[in-house]
Amino acid sequence: AKLVADDAAANDEFGKSVSISGEYAIIGAPIDDDGGNASGSAYIFKRSGTSWSQQAKLVADDDDAGDWFGMGVSIDGDYAVVGCWQCNTGGNTNTGAAYVFVRSNTSWSQQAKLVASDAAANDDGGRMVAISGDYAIVSASGDNTGTGAAYVYKRSGTSWAQAQKLTSSDA
């Protein structure tokens, strides 16, 4: 199948990131402009038999121009995580973040925004993300002036908390 967004537009970069789990696929479009220039979005598709159809379009509840939401995406069962590579948090620019969405029947809703406890300007968090079971991991390639880090988050019920910061021993 060829998957195309219902509202496809030139230069959205639909397909910049992709992930699949069972009969669900998530596709990032980090240059989509719904919340301003390059605010970004991600799309959920569901397979039924041999066909795929768009089930949802995900955007952050605090989307803003230049966020690049959808740069990294991952899906596992009823949960999806979407990286927001250039999000600004805590008054800092380009700290990055990731958003967790949960499925209930055919609806997807934002459950959490994941921001590193030590988020700083230009950390570039959320360029790459992954989710598996109760755990999500979010990259921060710009952390510590470019040596980089990854942050592991754990879900407990409907809450997500940072569990560990991973860094290279030879950074």
mmCIF file of C-alpha atoms in Angstrom:
data_model
loop_
_atom_site.group_PDB
_atom_site.id
_atom_site.type_symbol
_atom_site.label_atom_id
_atom_site.label_comp_id
_atom_site.label_asym_id
_atom_site.label_seq_id
_atom_site.Cartn_x
_atom_site.Cartn_y
_atom_site.Cartn_z
ATOM 1 C CA ALA A 1 0.000 0.000 0.000
ATOM 2 C CA LYS A 2 0.978 3.593 -0.487
ATOM 3 C CA LEU A 3 -0.018 5.718 2.499
ATOM 4 C CA VAL A 4 -0.872 9.370 1.899
ATOM 5 C CA ALA A 5 -2.238 11.887 4.402
ATOM 6 C CA ASP A 6 -5.835 13.009 3.884
ATOM 7 C CA ASP A 7 -4.622 16.626 3.944
ATOM 8 C CA ALA A 8 -1.300 16.108 2.147
ATOM 9 C CA ALA A 9 0.442 19.313 1.080
ATOM 10 C CA ALA A 10 3.692 20.115 -0.651
ATOM 11 C CA ASN A 11 6.758 20.262 1.606
ATOM 12 C CA ASP A 12 5.133 18.675 4.707
ATOM 13 C CA GLU A 13 7.875 16.006 4.602
ATOM 14 C CA PHE A 14 5.290 13.283 5.236
ATOM 15 C CA GLY A 15 7.296 10.094 5.799
ATOM 16 C CA LYS A 16 10.309 11.758 7.439
ATOM 17 C CA SER A 17 9.875 9.202 10.236
ATOM 18 C CA VAL A 18 7.861 5.992 10.379
ATOM 19 C CA SER A 19 7.035 3.164 12.772
ATOM 20 C CA ILE A 20 4.685 0.182 12.721
ATOM 21 C CA SER A 21 3.171 -2.066 15.371
ATOM 22 C CA GLY A 22 0.651 -4.758 14.488
ATOM 23 C CA GLU A 23 -2.090 -3.181 12.409
ATOM 24 C CA TYR A 24 -1.097 0.410 13.235
ATOM 25 C CA ALA A 25 1.466 2.664 11.559
ATOM 26 C CA ILE A 26 2.568 6.167 12.502
ATOM 27 C CA ILE A 27 4.109 8.591 10.028
ATOM 28 C CA GLY A 28 5.731 11.921 10.860
ATOM 29 C CA ALA A 29 5.305 15.125 8.830
ATOM 30 C CA PRO A 30 7.524 17.603 10.717
ATOM 31 C CA ILE A 31 7.089 20.495 8.274
ATOM 32 C CA ASP A 32 3.261 20.390 8.263
ATOM 33 C CA ASP A 33 1.928 23.900 8.913
ATOM 34 C CA ASP A 34 -1.332 23.450 10.868
ATOM 35 C CA GLY A 35 0.034 25.217 13.969
ATOM 36 C CA GLY A 36 2.284 27.624 12.069
ATOM 37 C CA ASN A 37 5.211 27.205 9.689
ATOM 38 C CA ALA A 38 6.933 23.841 10.383
ATOM 39 C CA SER A 39 4.862 23.125 13.498
ATOM 40 C CA GLY A 40 4.588 19.483 12.385
ATOM 41 C CA SER A 41 2.188 16.592 12.823
ATOM 42 C CA ALA A 42 2.016 12.794 12.818
ATOM 43 C CA TYR A 43 -0.557 10.488 11.261
ATOM 44 C CA ILE A 44 -1.921 7.166 12.497
ATOM 45 C CA PHE A 45 -2.993 4.606 9.891
ATOM 46 C CA LYS A 46 -4.827 1.349 10.629
ATOM 47 C CA ARG A 47 -4.755 -1.789 8.525
ATOM 48 C CA SER A 48 -7.943 -3.707 7.871
ATOM 49 C CA GLY A 49 -7.345 -6.772 5.734
ATOM 50 C CA THR A 50 -5.153 -5.561 2.911
ATOM 51 C CA SER A 51 -6.106 -1.882 3.072
ATOM 52 C CA TRP A 52 -4.838 0.956 5.207
ATOM 53 C CA SER A 53 -6.803 4.052 6.202
ATOM 54 C CA GLN A 54 -5.950 7.172 8.147
ATOM 55 C CA GLN A 55 -7.371 6.968 11.656
ATOM 56 C CA ALA A 56 -5.987 10.131 13.252
ATOM 57 C CA LYS A 57 -3.828 13.191 12.821
ATOM 58 C CA LEU A 58 -1.770 13.979 15.914
ATOM 59 C CA VAL A 59 -0.644 17.470 16.878
ATOM 60 C CA ALA A 60 0.687 18.748 20.187
ATOM 61 C CA ASP A 61 -1.776 20.616 22.381
ATOM 62 C CA ASP A 62 0.785 23.433 22.567
ATOM 63 C CA ASP A 63 2.030 23.350 18.965
ATOM 64 C CA ASP A 64 3.904 26.313 17.629
ATOM 65 C CA ALA A 65 5.697 27.369 14.482
ATOM 66 C CA GLY A 66 9.141 25.841 14.084
ATOM 67 C CA ASP A 67 8.574 22.903 16.482
ATOM 68 C CA TRP A 68 9.217 20.104 13.940
ATOM 69 C CA PHE A 69 6.713 17.861 15.768
ATOM 70 C CA GLY A 70 6.897 14.463 14.048
ATOM 71 C CA MET A 71 10.652 14.450 13.414
ATOM 72 C CA GLY A 72 10.767 11.162 15.345
ATOM 73 C CA VAL A 73 7.826 8.768 15.795
ATOM 74 C CA SER A 74 7.260 5.361 17.352
ATOM 75 C CA ILE A 75 4.206 3.228 18.080
ATOM 76 C CA ASP A 76 3.605 0.195 20.267
ATOM 77 C CA GLY A 77 0.104 -1.166 20.750
ATOM 78 C CA ASP A 78 -2.189 1.576 22.057
ATOM 79 C CA TYR A 79 0.634 4.076 22.641
ATOM 80 C CA ALA A 80 2.515 6.366 20.303
ATOM 81 C CA VAL A 81 5.348 8.781 21.037
ATOM 82 C CA VAL A 82 6.124 11.764 18.814
ATOM 83 C CA GLY A 83 9.305 13.804 19.031
ATOM 84 C CA CYS A 84 9.156 17.576 18.910
ATOM 85 C CA TRP A 85 12.740 18.258 17.892
ATOM 86 C CA GLN A 86 12.755 22.066 18.064
ATOM 87 C CA CYS A 87 10.206 22.670 20.852
ATOM 88 C CA ASN A 88 10.999 25.434 23.287
ATOM 89 C CA THR A 89 10.492 24.599 26.960
ATOM 90 C CA GLY A 90 11.208 26.353 30.216
ATOM 91 C CA GLY A 91 12.113 29.575 28.425
ATOM 92 C CA ASN A 92 14.895 27.811 26.490
ATOM 93 C CA THR A 93 15.006 27.498 22.703
ATOM 94 C CA ASN A 94 15.269 24.164 20.909
ATOM 95 C CA THR A 95 15.292 22.031 24.056
ATOM 96 C CA GLY A 96 13.044 19.507 22.366
ATOM 97 C CA ALA A 97 10.440 17.238 23.905
ATOM 98 C CA ALA A 98 8.300 14.218 23.130
ATOM 99 C CA TYR A 99 4.565 13.655 23.406
ATOM 100 C CA VAL A 100 2.827 10.425 24.324
ATOM 101 C CA PHE A 101 -0.571 9.641 22.789
ATOM 102 C CA VAL A 102 -2.902 6.835 23.820
ATOM 103 C CA ARG A 103 -5.614 5.130 21.782
ATOM 104 C CA SER A 104 -9.127 4.523 23.061
ATOM 105 C CA ASN A 105 -11.215 2.734 20.434
ATOM 106 C CA THR A 106 -10.614 4.865 17.314
ATOM 107 C CA SER A 107 -9.543 8.060 19.100
ATOM 108 C CA TRP A 108 -6.008 9.121 19.994
ATOM 109 C CA SER A 109 -5.418 11.677 22.754
ATOM 110 C CA GLN A 110 -2.341 13.312 24.213
ATOM 111 C CA GLN A 111 -1.439 11.719 27.539
ATOM 112 C CA ALA A 112 1.876 13.354 28.433
ATOM 113 C CA LYS A 113 4.606 15.743 27.364
ATOM 114 C CA LEU A 114 8.062 14.371 28.130
ATOM 115 C CA VAL A 115 10.711 16.995 28.905
ATOM 116 C CA ALA A 116 14.137 16.183 30.343
ATOM 117 C CA SER A 117 14.604 17.244 33.963
ATOM 118 C CA ASP A 118 17.762 19.103 32.957
ATOM 119 C CA ALA A 119 16.513 20.399 29.583
ATOM 120 C CA ALA A 120 18.658 23.209 28.233
ATOM 121 C CA ALA A 121 18.789 25.333 25.109
ATOM 122 C CA ASN A 122 19.819 23.468 21.952
ATOM 123 C CA ASP A 123 19.516 19.976 23.468
ATOM 124 C CA ASP A 124 17.522 18.980 20.345
ATOM 125 C CA GLY A 125 15.467 16.442 22.276
ATOM 126 C CA GLY A 126 12.999 14.303 20.345
ATOM 127 C CA ARG A 127 14.823 13.944 17.042
ATOM 128 C CA MET A 128 14.621 10.178 17.627
ATOM 129 C CA VAL A 129 12.109 8.418 19.885
ATOM 130 C CA ALA A 130 11.034 4.865 20.650
ATOM 131 C CA ILE A 131 8.364 3.233 22.785
ATOM 132 C CA SER A 132 7.976 -0.322 24.048
ATOM 133 C CA GLY A 133 5.471 -1.348 26.695
ATOM 134 C CA ASP A 134 5.696 1.014 29.671
ATOM 135 C CA TYR A 135 8.948 2.636 28.492
ATOM 136 C CA ALA A 136 9.776 5.445 26.095
ATOM 137 C CA ILE A 137 13.218 6.749 25.150
ATOM 138 C CA VAL A 138 13.919 10.206 23.771
ATOM 139 C CA SER A 139 17.200 11.351 22.204
ATOM 140 C CA ALA A 140 18.855 14.661 23.014
ATOM 141 C CA SER A 141 21.767 14.801 20.571
ATOM 142 C CA GLY A 142 22.707 18.361 21.531
ATOM 143 C CA ASP A 143 22.857 17.685 25.286
ATOM 144 C CA ASN A 144 26.056 18.790 27.030
ATOM 145 C CA THR A 145 27.257 20.819 24.032
ATOM 146 C CA GLY A 146 26.771 18.015 21.563
ATOM 147 C CA THR A 147 28.036 14.950 23.420
ATOM 148 C CA GLY A 148 24.406 13.843 23.537
ATOM 149 C CA ALA A 149 22.180 11.821 25.813
ATOM 150 C CA ALA A 150 19.029 9.760 25.807
ATOM 151 C CA TYR A 151 16.277 9.910 28.392
ATOM 152 C CA VAL A 152 14.240 6.897 29.483
ATOM 153 C CA TYR A 153 10.697 7.476 30.769
ATOM 154 C CA LYS A 154 8.470 4.949 32.536
ATOM 155 C CA ARG A 155 4.691 4.863 32.552
ATOM 156 C CA SER A 156 2.762 4.173 35.726
ATOM 157 C CA GLY A 157 -0.977 4.213 35.076
ATOM 158 C CA THR A 158 -1.536 7.405 33.094
ATOM 159 C CA SER A 159 1.590 9.181 34.359
ATOM 160 C CA TRP A 160 5.039 9.229 32.797
ATOM 161 C CA ALA A 161 8.227 10.009 34.756
ATOM 162 C CA GLN A 162 11.860 10.269 33.785
ATOM 163 C CA ALA A 163 13.547 7.058 34.941
ATOM 164 C CA GLN A 164 17.135 7.605 33.788
ATOM 165 C CA LYS A 165 19.445 9.743 31.675
ATOM 166 C CA LEU A 166 21.773 7.674 29.528
ATOM 167 C CA THR A 167 25.149 9.044 28.433
ATOM 168 C CA SER A 168 28.203 7.515 26.821
ATOM 169 C CA SER A 169 31.036 6.613 29.195
ATOM 170 C CA ASP A 170 33.544 7.948 26.650
ATOM 171 C CA ALA A 171 31.717 11.120 25.569
#
